[in-house]
JSON list of C-alpha atoms in Angstrom, two decimals:
[
{"chain": "L", "resi": 1, "resn": "ASP", "atom": "CA", "xyz": [86.63, 109.80, 65.42]},
{"chain": "L", "resi": 2, "resn": "ILE", "atom": "CA", "xyz": [84.00, 107.01, 65.20]},
{"chain": "L", "resi": 3, "resn": "GLN", "atom": "CA", "xyz": [81.67, 107.28, 68.09]},
{"chain": "L", "resi": 4, "resn": "MET", "atom": "CA", "xyz": [80.28, 103.99, 69.58]},
{"chain": "L", "resi": 5, "resn": "THR", "atom": "CA", "xyz": [76.95, 104.13, 71.57]},
{"chain": "L", "resi": 6, "resn": "GLN", "atom": "CA", "xyz": [75.94, 101.10, 73.64]},
{"chain": "L", "resi": 7, "resn": "SER", "atom": "CA", "xyz": [72.63, 100.44, 75.03]},
{"chain": "L", "resi": 8, "resn": "PRO", "atom": "CA", "xyz": [71.36, 99.80, 77.61]},
{"chain": "L", "resi": 9, "resn": "ALA", "atom": "CA", "xyz": [73.77, 101.36, 80.08]},
{"chain": "L", "resi": 10, "resn": "SER", "atom": "CA", "xyz": [72.80, 98.83, 82.59]},
{"chain": "L", "resi": 11, "resn": "LEU", "atom": "CA", "xyz": [70.59, 95.69, 82.44]},
{"chain": "L", "resi": 12, "resn": "SER", "atom": "CA", "xyz": [69.18, 93.38, 85.11]},
{"chain": "L", "resi": 13, "resn": "ALA", "atom": "CA", "xyz": [68.23, 89.84, 83.92]},
{"chain": "L", "resi": 14, "resn": "SER", "atom": "CA", "xyz": [67.36, 86.38, 85.58]},
{"chain": "L", "resi": 15, "resn": "LEU", "atom": "CA", "xyz": [69.34, 83.21, 85.34]},
{"chain": "L", "resi": 16, "resn": "GLY", "atom": "CA", "xyz": [68.37, 81.34, 82.11]},
{"chain": "L", "resi": 17, "resn": "GLU", "atom": "CA", "xyz": [67.09, 84.52, 80.29]},
{"chain": "L", "resi": 18, "resn": "THR", "atom": "CA", "xyz": [68.34, 85.69, 77.02]},
{"chain": "L", "resi": 19, "resn": "VAL", "atom": "CA", "xyz": [69.75, 89.25, 76.83]},
{"chain": "L", "resi": 20, "resn": "THR", "atom": "CA", "xyz": [70.84, 91.46, 73.94]},
{"chain": "L", "resi": 21, "resn": "ILE", "atom": "CA", "xyz": [73.11, 94.37, 74.14]},
{"chain": "L", "resi": 22, "resn": "GLU", "atom": "CA", "xyz": [73.13, 96.86, 71.12]},
{"chain": "L", "resi": 23, "resn": "CYS", "atom": "CA", "xyz": [75.97, 98.94, 69.95]},
{"chain": "L", "resi": 24, "resn": "LEU", "atom": "CA", "xyz": [75.62, 101.79, 67.36]},
{"chain": "L", "resi": 25, "resn": "ALA", "atom": "CA", "xyz": [78.45, 103.29, 65.38]},
{"chain": "L", "resi": 26, "resn": "SER", "atom": "CA", "xyz": [78.44, 106.95, 64.06]},
{"chain": "L", "resi": 27, "resn": "GLU", "atom": "CA", "xyz": [79.42, 105.62, 60.56]},
{"chain": "L", "resi": 28, "resn": "ASP", "atom": "CA", "xyz": [79.76, 102.31, 58.77]},
{"chain": "L", "resi": 29, "resn": "ILE", "atom": "CA", "xyz": [82.33, 100.08, 60.19]},
{"chain": "L", "resi": 30, "resn": "TYR", "atom": "CA", "xyz": [81.84, 97.09, 57.87]},
{"chain": "L", "resi": 31, "resn": "SER", "atom": "CA", "xyz": [81.59, 94.59, 60.63]},
{"chain": "L", "resi": 32, "resn": "ASN", "atom": "CA", "xyz": [84.86, 95.55, 62.20]},
{"chain": "L", "resi": 33, "resn": "LEU", "atom": "CA", "xyz": [83.35, 95.20, 65.58]},
{"chain": "L", "resi": 34, "resn": "ALA", "atom": "CA", "xyz": [84.56, 93.50, 68.68]},
{"chain": "L", "resi": 35, "resn": "TRP", "atom": "CA", "xyz": [82.97, 92.71, 71.95]},
{"chain": "L", "resi": 36, "resn": "TYR", "atom": "CA", "xyz": [84.71, 92.38, 75.50]},
{"chain": "L", "resi": 37, "resn": "GLN", "atom": "CA", "xyz": [83.64, 91.18, 78.88]},
{"chain": "L", "resi": 38, "resn": "GLN", "atom": "CA", "xyz": [85.02, 92.70, 81.93]},
{"chain": "L", "resi": 39, "resn": "LYS", "atom": "CA", "xyz": [84.24, 90.79, 85.10]},
{"chain": "L", "resi": 40, "resn": "PRO", "atom": "CA", "xyz": [84.33, 92.66, 88.40]},
{"chain": "L", "resi": 41, "resn": "GLY", "atom": "CA", "xyz": [87.87, 93.60, 89.18]},
{"chain": "L", "resi": 42, "resn": "LYS", "atom": "CA", "xyz": [89.35, 91.93, 86.27]},
{"chain": "L", "resi": 43, "resn": "SER", "atom": "CA", "xyz": [90.77, 93.13, 82.97]},
{"chain": "L", "resi": 44, "resn": "PRO", "atom": "CA", "xyz": [88.68, 92.84, 79.69]},
{"chain": "L", "resi": 45, "resn": "GLN", "atom": "CA", "xyz": [88.55, 89.59, 77.69]},
{"chain": "L", "resi": 46, "resn": "LEU", "atom": "CA", "xyz": [87.76, 89.27, 74.19]},
{"chain": "L", "resi": 47, "resn": "LEU", "atom": "CA", "xyz": [84.52, 87.60, 73.39]},
{"chain": "L", "resi": 48, "resn": "ILE", "atom": "CA", "xyz": [83.78, 88.26, 69.72]},
{"chain": "L", "resi": 49, "resn": "TYR", "atom": "CA", "xyz": [85.53, 89.66, 66.80]},
{"chain": "L", "resi": 50, "resn": "TYR", "atom": "CA", "xyz": [84.32, 90.55, 63.21]},
{"chain": "L", "resi": 51, "resn": "ALA", "atom": "CA", "xyz": [81.02, 91.01, 64.52]},
{"chain": "L", "resi": 52, "resn": "ASN", "atom": "CA", "xyz": [80.11, 87.45, 64.78]},
{"chain": "L", "resi": 53, "resn": "SER", "atom": "CA", "xyz": [83.23, 85.25, 65.18]},
{"chain": "L", "resi": 54, "resn": "LEU", "atom": "CA", "xyz": [83.49, 83.73, 68.64]},
{"chain": "L", "resi": 55, "resn": "ASN", "atom": "CA", "xyz": [86.92, 83.85, 70.20]},
{"chain": "L", "resi": 56, "resn": "ASP", "atom": "CA", "xyz": [88.45, 80.57, 71.36]},
{"chain": "L", "resi": 57, "resn": "GLY", "atom": "CA", "xyz": [87.16, 79.31, 74.59]},
{"chain": "L", "resi": 58, "resn": "VAL", "atom": "CA", "xyz": [84.06, 81.38, 74.74]},
{"chain": "L", "resi": 59, "resn": "PRO", "atom": "CA", "xyz": [80.84, 79.55, 75.44]},
{"chain": "L", "resi": 60, "resn": "SER", "atom": "CA", "xyz": [78.53, 79.20, 72.63]},
{"chain": "L", "resi": 61, "resn": "ARG", "atom": "CA", "xyz": [75.69, 80.90, 74.50]},
{"chain": "L", "resi": 62, "resn": "PHE", "atom": "CA", "xyz": [77.45, 84.19, 73.32]},
{"chain": "L", "resi": 63, "resn": "SER", "atom": "CA", "xyz": [76.93, 85.34, 69.93]},
{"chain": "L", "resi": 64, "resn": "GLY", "atom": "CA", "xyz": [77.22, 88.61, 67.81]},
{"chain": "L", "resi": 65, "resn": "SER", "atom": "CA", "xyz": [75.54, 89.95, 64.65]},
{"chain": "L", "resi": 66, "resn": "GLY", "atom": "CA", "xyz": [75.07, 93.04, 62.82]},
{"chain": "L", "resi": 67, "resn": "SER", "atom": "CA", "xyz": [76.39, 95.15, 59.89]},
{"chain": "L", "resi": 68, "resn": "GLY", "atom": "CA", "xyz": [76.80, 98.59, 58.89]},
{"chain": "L", "resi": 69, "resn": "THR", "atom": "CA", "xyz": [76.33, 100.80, 61.94]},
{"chain": "L", "resi": 70, "resn": "GLN", "atom": "CA", "xyz": [74.21, 98.55, 64.10]},
{"chain": "L", "resi": 71, "resn": "TYR", "atom": "CA", "xyz": [75.52, 95.50, 66.12]},
{"chain": "L", "resi": 72, "resn": "SER", "atom": "CA", "xyz": [74.39, 93.41, 69.01]},
{"chain": "L", "resi": 73, "resn": "LEU", "atom": "CA", "xyz": [75.65, 90.91, 71.49]},
{"chain": "L", "resi": 74, "resn": "LYS", "atom": "CA", "xyz": [73.32, 88.14, 72.52]},
{"chain": "L", "resi": 75, "resn": "ILE", "atom": "CA", "xyz": [73.58, 85.76, 75.49]},
{"chain": "L", "resi": 76, "resn": "ASN", "atom": "CA", "xyz": [71.42, 82.95, 75.68]},
{"chain": "L", "resi": 77, "resn": "SER", "atom": "CA", "xyz": [70.56, 81.28, 79.02]},
{"chain": "L", "resi": 78, "resn": "LEU", "atom": "CA", "xyz": [72.20, 83.78, 81.25]},
{"chain": "L", "resi": 79, "resn": "GLN", "atom": "CA", "xyz": [74.56, 82.21, 83.94]},
{"chain": "L", "resi": 80, "resn": "SER", "atom": "CA", "xyz": [75.81, 83.75, 87.01]},
{"chain": "L", "resi": 81, "resn": "GLU", "atom": "CA", "xyz": [79.33, 83.97, 85.78]},
{"chain": "L", "resi": 82, "resn": "ASP", "atom": "CA", "xyz": [78.05, 86.32, 82.94]},
{"chain": "L", "resi": 83, "resn": "VAL", "atom": "CA", "xyz": [77.70, 89.34, 85.41]},
{"chain": "L", "resi": 84, "resn": "SER", "atom": "CA", "xyz": [79.99, 91.76, 83.83]},
{"chain": "L", "resi": 85, "resn": "ILE", "atom": "CA", "xyz": [80.45, 94.86, 81.99]},
{"chain": "L", "resi": 86, "resn": "TYR", "atom": "CA", "xyz": [80.48, 94.47, 78.37]},
{"chain": "L", "resi": 87, "resn": "PHE", "atom": "CA", "xyz": [82.05, 96.81, 75.78]},
{"chain": "L", "resi": 88, "resn": "CYS", "atom": "CA", "xyz": [81.93, 96.96, 72.15]},
{"chain": "L", "resi": 89, "resn": "GLN", "atom": "CA", "xyz": [84.97, 98.47, 70.17]},
{"chain": "L", "resi": 90, "resn": "GLN", "atom": "CA", "xyz": [85.32, 99.40, 66.52]},
{"chain": "L", "resi": 91, "resn": "ASN", "atom": "CA", "xyz": [88.61, 98.37, 64.70]},
{"chain": "L", "resi": 92, "resn": "TYR", "atom": "CA", "xyz": [87.73, 99.85, 61.35]},
{"chain": "L", "resi": 93, "resn": "ASP", "atom": "CA", "xyz": [89.61, 103.26, 61.76]},
{"chain": "L", "resi": 94, "resn": "SER", "atom": "CA", "xyz": [91.93, 104.87, 64.14]},
{"chain": "L", "resi": 95, "resn": "PRO", "atom": "CA", "xyz": [91.43, 105.93, 66.85]},
{"chain": "L", "resi": 96, "resn": "TRP", "atom": "CA", "xyz": [90.14, 102.58, 67.87]},
{"chain": "L", "resi": 97, "resn": "THR", "atom": "CA", "xyz": [87.12, 103.51, 69.96]},
{"chain": "L", "resi": 98, "resn": "PHE", "atom": "CA", "xyz": [85.04, 101.64, 72.45]},
{"chain": "L", "resi": 99, "resn": "GLY", "atom": "CA", "xyz": [81.40, 101.89, 73.60]},
{"chain": "L", "resi": 100, "resn": "GLY", "atom": "CA", "xyz": [80.72, 103.17, 77.03]},
{"chain": "L", "resi": 101, "resn": "GLY", "atom": "CA", "xyz": [79.90, 99.76, 78.42]},
{"chain": "L", "resi": 102, "resn": "THR", "atom": "CA", "xyz": [76.73, 97.85, 79.60]},
{"chain": "L", "resi": 103, "resn": "LYS", "atom": "CA", "xyz": [76.72, 96.71, 83.06]},
{"chain": "L", "resi": 104, "resn": "LEU", "atom": "CA", "xyz": [74.88, 93.42, 83.34]},
{"chain": "L", "resi": 105, "resn": "GLU", "atom": "CA", "xyz": [73.56, 92.25, 86.65]},
{"chain": "L", "resi": 106, "resn": "LEU", "atom": "CA", "xyz": [71.24, 89.35, 88.17]},
{"chain": "L", "resi": 107, "resn": "LYS", "atom": "CA", "xyz": [67.87, 90.18, 89.03]},
{"chain": "X", "resi": 1, "resn": "GLU", "atom": "CA", "xyz": [99.83, 80.15, 78.49]},
{"chain": "X", "resi": 2, "resn": "VAL", "atom": "CA", "xyz": [99.90, 83.77, 77.47]},
{"chain": "X", "resi": 3, "resn": "GLN", "atom": "CA", "xyz": [100.82, 86.22, 80.24]},
{"chain": "X", "resi": 4, "resn": "LEU", "atom": "CA", "xyz": [101.13, 90.02, 80.37]},
{"chain": "X", "resi": 5, "resn": "VAL", "atom": "CA", "xyz": [102.28, 91.52, 83.43]},
{"chain": "X", "resi": 6, "resn": "GLU", "atom": "CA", "xyz": [102.44, 95.28, 83.95]},
{"chain": "X", "resi": 7, "resn": "SER", "atom": "CA", "xyz": [104.58, 97.21, 86.34]},
{"chain": "X", "resi": 8, "resn": "GLY", "atom": "CA", "xyz": [105.67, 100.70, 87.16]},
{"chain": "X", "resi": 9, "resn": "GLY", "atom": "CA", "xyz": [102.47, 102.43, 88.09]},
{"chain": "X", "resi": 10, "resn": "GLY", "atom": "CA", "xyz": [101.83, 104.59, 91.30]},
{"chain": "X", "resi": 11, "resn": "LEU", "atom": "CA", "xyz": [101.31, 108.23, 92.40]},
{"chain": "X", "resi": 12, "resn": "VAL", "atom": "CA", "xyz": [102.96, 110.98, 90.39]},
{"chain": "X", "resi": 13, "resn": "GLN", "atom": "CA", "xyz": [102.60, 114.85, 90.56]},
{"chain": "X", "resi": 14, "resn": "PRO", "atom": "CA", "xyz": [101.36, 116.58, 87.56]},
{"chain": "X", "resi": 15, "resn": "GLY", "atom": "CA", "xyz": [103.87, 117.56, 84.94]},
{"chain": "X", "resi": 16, "resn": "ARG", "atom": "CA", "xyz": [106.19, 114.65, 86.01]},
{"chain": "X", "resi": 17, "resn": "SER", "atom": "CA", "xyz": [107.05, 111.40, 84.22]},
{"chain": "X", "resi": 18, "resn": "MET", "atom": "CA", "xyz": [106.45, 107.77, 84.72]},
{"chain": "X", "resi": 19, "resn": "LYS", "atom": "CA", "xyz": [107.50, 104.69, 82.79]},
{"chain": "X", "resi": 20, "resn": "LEU", "atom": "CA", "xyz": [105.23, 101.51, 82.53]},
{"chain": "X", "resi": 21, "resn": "SER", "atom": "CA", "xyz": [106.62, 98.12, 81.61]},
{"chain": "X", "resi": 22, "resn": "CYS", "atom": "CA", "xyz": [104.81, 94.94, 80.36]},
{"chain": "X", "resi": 23, "resn": "ALA", "atom": "CA", "xyz": [106.50, 91.77, 80.57]},
{"chain": "X", "resi": 24, "resn": "ALA", "atom": "CA", "xyz": [105.21, 89.23, 78.05]},
{"chain": "X", "resi": 25, "resn": "SER", "atom": "CA", "xyz": [105.35, 85.37, 78.09]},
{"chain": "X", "resi": 26, "resn": "GLY", "atom": "CA", "xyz": [103.82, 82.33, 76.57]},
{"chain": "X", "resi": 27, "resn": "PHE", "atom": "CA", "xyz": [104.04, 83.44, 72.97]},
{"chain": "X", "resi": 28, "resn": "THR", "atom": "CA", "xyz": [106.46, 84.63, 70.33]},
{"chain": "X", "resi": 29, "resn": "PHE", "atom": "CA", "xyz": [106.53, 88.34, 71.30]},
{"chain": "X", "resi": 30, "resn": "ASN", "atom": "CA", "xyz": [108.14, 89.52, 68.10]},
{"chain": "X", "resi": 31, "resn": "ASN", "atom": "CA", "xyz": [105.33, 88.21, 66.13]},
{"chain": "X", "resi": 32, "resn": "TYR", "atom": "CA", "xyz": [102.60, 90.57, 67.46]},
{"chain": "X", "resi": 33, "resn": "ASP", "atom": "CA", "xyz": [101.62, 94.15, 67.49]},
{"chain": "X", "resi": 34, "resn": "MET", "atom": "CA", "xyz": [101.09, 95.46, 71.04]},
{"chain": "X", "resi": 35, "resn": "ALA", "atom": "CA", "xyz": [99.06, 98.24, 72.54]},
{"chain": "X", "resi": 36, "resn": "TRP", "atom": "CA", "xyz": [98.31, 100.15, 75.78]},
{"chain": "X", "resi": 37, "resn": "VAL", "atom": "CA", "xyz": [94.64, 100.74, 76.73]},
{"chain": "X", "resi": 38, "resn": "CYS", "atom": "CA", "xyz": [93.49, 102.80, 79.62]},
{"chain": "X", "resi": 39, "resn": "GLN", "atom": "CA", "xyz": [90.41, 102.86, 81.82]},
{"chain": "X", "resi": 40, "resn": "ALA", "atom": "CA", "xyz": [89.76, 105.85, 83.97]},
{"chain": "X", "resi": 41, "resn": "PRO", "atom": "CA", "xyz": [88.04, 105.11, 87.52]},
{"chain": "X", "resi": 42, "resn": "LYS", "atom": "CA", "xyz": [84.57, 103.73, 86.81]},
{"chain": "X", "resi": 43, "resn": "LYS", "atom": "CA", "xyz": [84.86, 104.83, 83.11]},
{"chain": "X", "resi": 44, "resn": "GLY", "atom": "CA", "xyz": [84.97, 103.11, 79.80]},
{"chain": "X", "resi": 45, "resn": "LEU", "atom": "CA", "xyz": [88.19, 101.95, 77.93]},
{"chain": "X", "resi": 46, "resn": "GLU", "atom": "CA", "xyz": [90.40, 104.08, 75.77]},
{"chain": "X", "resi": 47, "resn": "TRP", "atom": "CA", "xyz": [92.96, 103.12, 73.39]},
{"chain": "X", "resi": 48, "resn": "VAL", "atom": "CA", "xyz": [96.20, 104.88, 74.11]},
{"chain": "X", "resi": 49, "resn": "ALA", "atom": "CA", "xyz": [99.03, 103.74, 71.74]},
{"chain": "X", "resi": 50, "resn": "THR", "atom": "CA", "xyz": [100.00, 100.75, 69.30]},
{"chain": "X", "resi": 51, "resn": "ILE", "atom": "CA", "xyz": [103.35, 99.49, 68.40]},
{"chain": "X", "resi": 52, "resn": "SER", "atom": "CA", "xyz": [104.12, 97.23, 65.31]},
{"chain": "X", "resi": 53, "resn": "TYR", "atom": "CA", "xyz": [105.61, 93.88, 65.92]},
{"chain": "X", "resi": 54, "resn": "ASP", "atom": "CA", "xyz": [109.16, 95.12, 64.93]},
{"chain": "X", "resi": 55, "resn": "GLY", "atom": "CA", "xyz": [108.82, 98.55, 66.61]},
{"chain": "X", "resi": 56, "resn": "SER", "atom": "CA", "xyz": [109.05, 100.32, 63.35]},
{"chain": "X", "resi": 57, "resn": "SER", "atom": "CA", "xyz": [105.68, 101.90, 63.51]},
{"chain": "X", "resi": 58, "resn": "THR", "atom": "CA", "xyz": [103.92, 103.68, 66.41]},
{"chain": "X", "resi": 59, "resn": "TYR", "atom": "CA", "xyz": [100.53, 105.16, 66.68]},
{"chain": "X", "resi": 60, "resn": "TYR", "atom": "CA", "xyz": [98.91, 107.31, 69.50]},
{"chain": "X", "resi": 61, "resn": "ARG", "atom": "CA", "xyz": [95.61, 108.83, 70.32]},
{"chain": "X", "resi": 62, "resn": "ASP", "atom": "CA", "xyz": [95.69, 112.65, 69.95]},
{"chain": "X", "resi": 63, "resn": "SER", "atom": "CA", "xyz": [95.49, 113.46, 73.64]},
{"chain": "X", "resi": 64, "resn": "VAL", "atom": "CA", "xyz": [98.76, 111.80, 74.35]},
{"chain": "X", "resi": 65, "resn": "LYS", "atom": "CA", "xyz": [100.86, 112.40, 71.11]},
{"chain": "X", "resi": 66, "resn": "GLY", "atom": "CA", "xyz": [104.07, 114.24, 71.98]},
{"chain": "X", "resi": 67, "resn": "ARG", "atom": "CA", "xyz": [103.76, 113.27, 75.74]},
{"chain": "X", "resi": 68, "resn": "PHE", "atom": "CA", "xyz": [103.74, 109.46, 75.62]},
{"chain": "X", "resi": 69, "resn": "THR", "atom": "CA", "xyz": [106.22, 107.10, 73.90]},
{"chain": "X", "resi": 70, "resn": "ILE", "atom": "CA", "xyz": [105.49, 103.42, 73.24]},
{"chain": "X", "resi": 71, "resn": "SER", "atom": "CA", "xyz": [108.42, 101.23, 72.63]},
{"chain": "X", "resi": 72, "resn": "ARG", "atom": "CA", "xyz": [109.51, 97.49, 72.88]},
{"chain": "X", "resi": 73, "resn": "ASP", "atom": "CA", "xyz": [112.47, 95.49, 73.63]},
{"chain": "X", "resi": 74, "resn": "ASN", "atom": "CA", "xyz": [111.96, 92.06, 71.60]},
{"chain": "X", "resi": 75, "resn": "ALA", "atom": "CA", "xyz": [115.05, 90.47, 73.09]},
{"chain": "X", "resi": 76, "resn": "LYS", "atom": "CA", "xyz": [113.45, 90.96, 76.61]},
{"chain": "X", "resi": 77, "resn": "SER", "atom": "CA", "xyz": [109.85, 90.58, 75.48]},
{"chain": "X", "resi": 78, "resn": "THR", "atom": "CA", "xyz": [108.90, 93.70, 77.21]},
{"chain": "X", "resi": 79, "resn": "LEU", "atom": "CA", "xyz": [106.62, 96.42, 76.07]},
{"chain": "X", "resi": 80, "resn": "TYR", "atom": "CA", "xyz": [107.06, 100.00, 77.44]},
{"chain": "X", "resi": 81, "resn": "LEU", "atom": "CA", "xyz": [105.05, 103.24, 77.93]},
{"chain": "X", "resi": 82, "resn": "GLN", "atom": "CA", "xyz": [107.04, 106.44, 78.77]},
{"chain": "X", "resi": 83, "resn": "MET", "atom": "CA", "xyz": [104.58, 109.08, 79.95]},
{"chain": "X", "resi": 84, "resn": "ASP", "atom": "CA", "xyz": [105.90, 112.48, 80.20]},
{"chain": "X", "resi": 85, "resn": "SER", "atom": "CA", "xyz": [104.12, 115.91, 81.20]},
{"chain": "X", "resi": 86, "resn": "LEU", "atom": "CA", "xyz": [101.49, 114.01, 82.97]},
{"chain": "X", "resi": 87, "resn": "ARG", "atom": "CA", "xyz": [98.07, 115.47, 83.74]},
{"chain": "X", "resi": 88, "resn": "SER", "atom": "CA", "xyz": [95.46, 114.69, 86.19]},
{"chain": "X", "resi": 89, "resn": "GLU", "atom": "CA", "xyz": [93.15, 113.24, 83.27]},
{"chain": "X", "resi": 90, "resn": "ASP", "atom": "CA", "xyz": [95.80, 110.66, 82.57]},
{"chain": "X", "resi": 91, "resn": "THR", "atom": "CA", "xyz": [94.74, 108.95, 85.81]},
{"chain": "X", "resi": 92, "resn": "ALA", "atom": "CA", "xyz": [93.67, 105.60, 84.93]},
{"chain": "X", "resi": 93, "resn": "THR", "atom": "CA", "xyz": [94.42, 101.83, 85.13]},
{"chain": "X", "resi": 94, "resn": "TYR", "atom": "CA", "xyz": [96.69, 101.12, 82.16]},
{"chain": "X", "resi": 95, "resn": "TYR", "atom": "CA", "xyz": [96.48, 97.73, 80.43]},
{"chain": "X", "resi": 96, "resn": "CYS", "atom": "CA", "xyz": [99.02, 96.09, 78.24]},
{"chain": "X", "resi": 97, "resn": "ALA", "atom": "CA", "xyz": [97.32, 94.23, 75.29]},
{"chain": "X", "resi": 98, "resn": "ARG", "atom": "CA", "xyz": [98.32, 91.93, 72.55]},
{"chain": "X", "resi": 99, "resn": "ARG", "atom": "CA", "xyz": [96.98, 92.95, 69.18]},
{"chain": "X", "resi": 100, "resn": "LEU", "atom": "CA", "xyz": [95.65, 90.38, 66.69]},
{"chain": "X", "resi": 101, "resn": "ARG", "atom": "CA", "xyz": [93.51, 91.08, 63.68]},
{"chain": "X", "resi": 102, "resn": "ARG", "atom": "CA", "xyz": [93.09, 94.64, 64.99]},
{"chain": "X", "resi": 103, "resn": "VAL", "atom": "CA", "xyz": [91.52, 93.53, 68.34]},
{"chain": "X", "resi": 104, "resn": "TYR", "atom": "CA", "xyz": [92.98, 92.83, 71.65]},
{"chain": "X", "resi": 105, "resn": "ASP", "atom": "CA", "xyz": [92.96, 89.03, 72.31]},
{"chain": "X", "resi": 106, "resn": "TYR", "atom": "CA", "xyz": [94.95, 89.13, 75.63]},
{"chain": "X", "resi": 107, "resn": "TRP", "atom": "CA", "xyz": [95.29, 91.68, 78.36]},
{"chain": "X", "resi": 108, "resn": "GLY", "atom": "CA", "xyz": [97.42, 92.20, 81.38]},
{"chain": "X", "resi": 109, "resn": "GLN", "atom": "CA", "xyz": [95.91, 92.68, 84.82]},
{"chain": "X", "resi": 110, "resn": "GLY", "atom": "CA", "xyz": [96.56, 96.46, 84.69]},
{"chain": "X", "resi": 111, "resn": "VAL", "atom": "CA", "xyz": [98.50, 98.85, 86.62]},
{"chain": "X", "resi": 112, "resn": "MET", "atom": "CA", "xyz": [97.00, 101.94, 88.19]},
{"chain": "X", "resi": 113, "resn": "VAL", "atom": "CA", "xyz": [98.51, 105.55, 87.50]},
{"chain": "X", "resi": 114, "resn": "THR", "atom": "CA", "xyz": [97.36, 108.29, 89.60]},
{"chain": "X", "resi": 115, "resn": "VAL", "atom": "CA", "xyz": [98.40, 111.94, 88.70]},
{"chain": "X", "resi": 116, "resn": "SER", "atom": "CA", "xyz": [97.80, 114.21, 91.62]},
{"chain": "X", "resi": 117, "resn": "SER", "atom": "CA", "xyz": [99.66, 116.73, 93.85]}
]
């Protein structure tokens, strides 16, 4: 199975700040990487697919990048509604695996 | 508006069975593969099973193979997960999700399954 390792596990940032979350795959996943946002008490929502394609309706302050085994999610100008847990997911090979999550809080 | 509404969760004893349902609306159900994804309490997400748009192909994670069965009724726009021989480690919130380009673009609100004596 492909292991997905996210860092950091938790992150505290101020409003307006830029934050970056990393995701490392145990092997090359050829940009088959998605990011999801899970707000408190809610189900996950797709933010980004194919490493850098923004899903419909997702604010442009979110962006994804990376290739090979290393990927990142960047949030510009942090807003209060961005407080969530963020998960990466590889969709290159079954079983489709997720990272352990990054909990983003406001400082 | 795409909606996925799960039902059928609750408390069940180890070794017993439970069937989850997911009613879909707001899109052409039989055009999409569907999946179940679970999340143990305070834990991360774990893919459980996928079914093709026409029900002809199914896929499972190793830990549920032979115990869980994913199925669908396209006439009723409903997805199912039959869970047999349940174990304590199956305790989780189960989400129904629509699959597009091998990612999950819509999720239900989730249904809690607790396996305990």
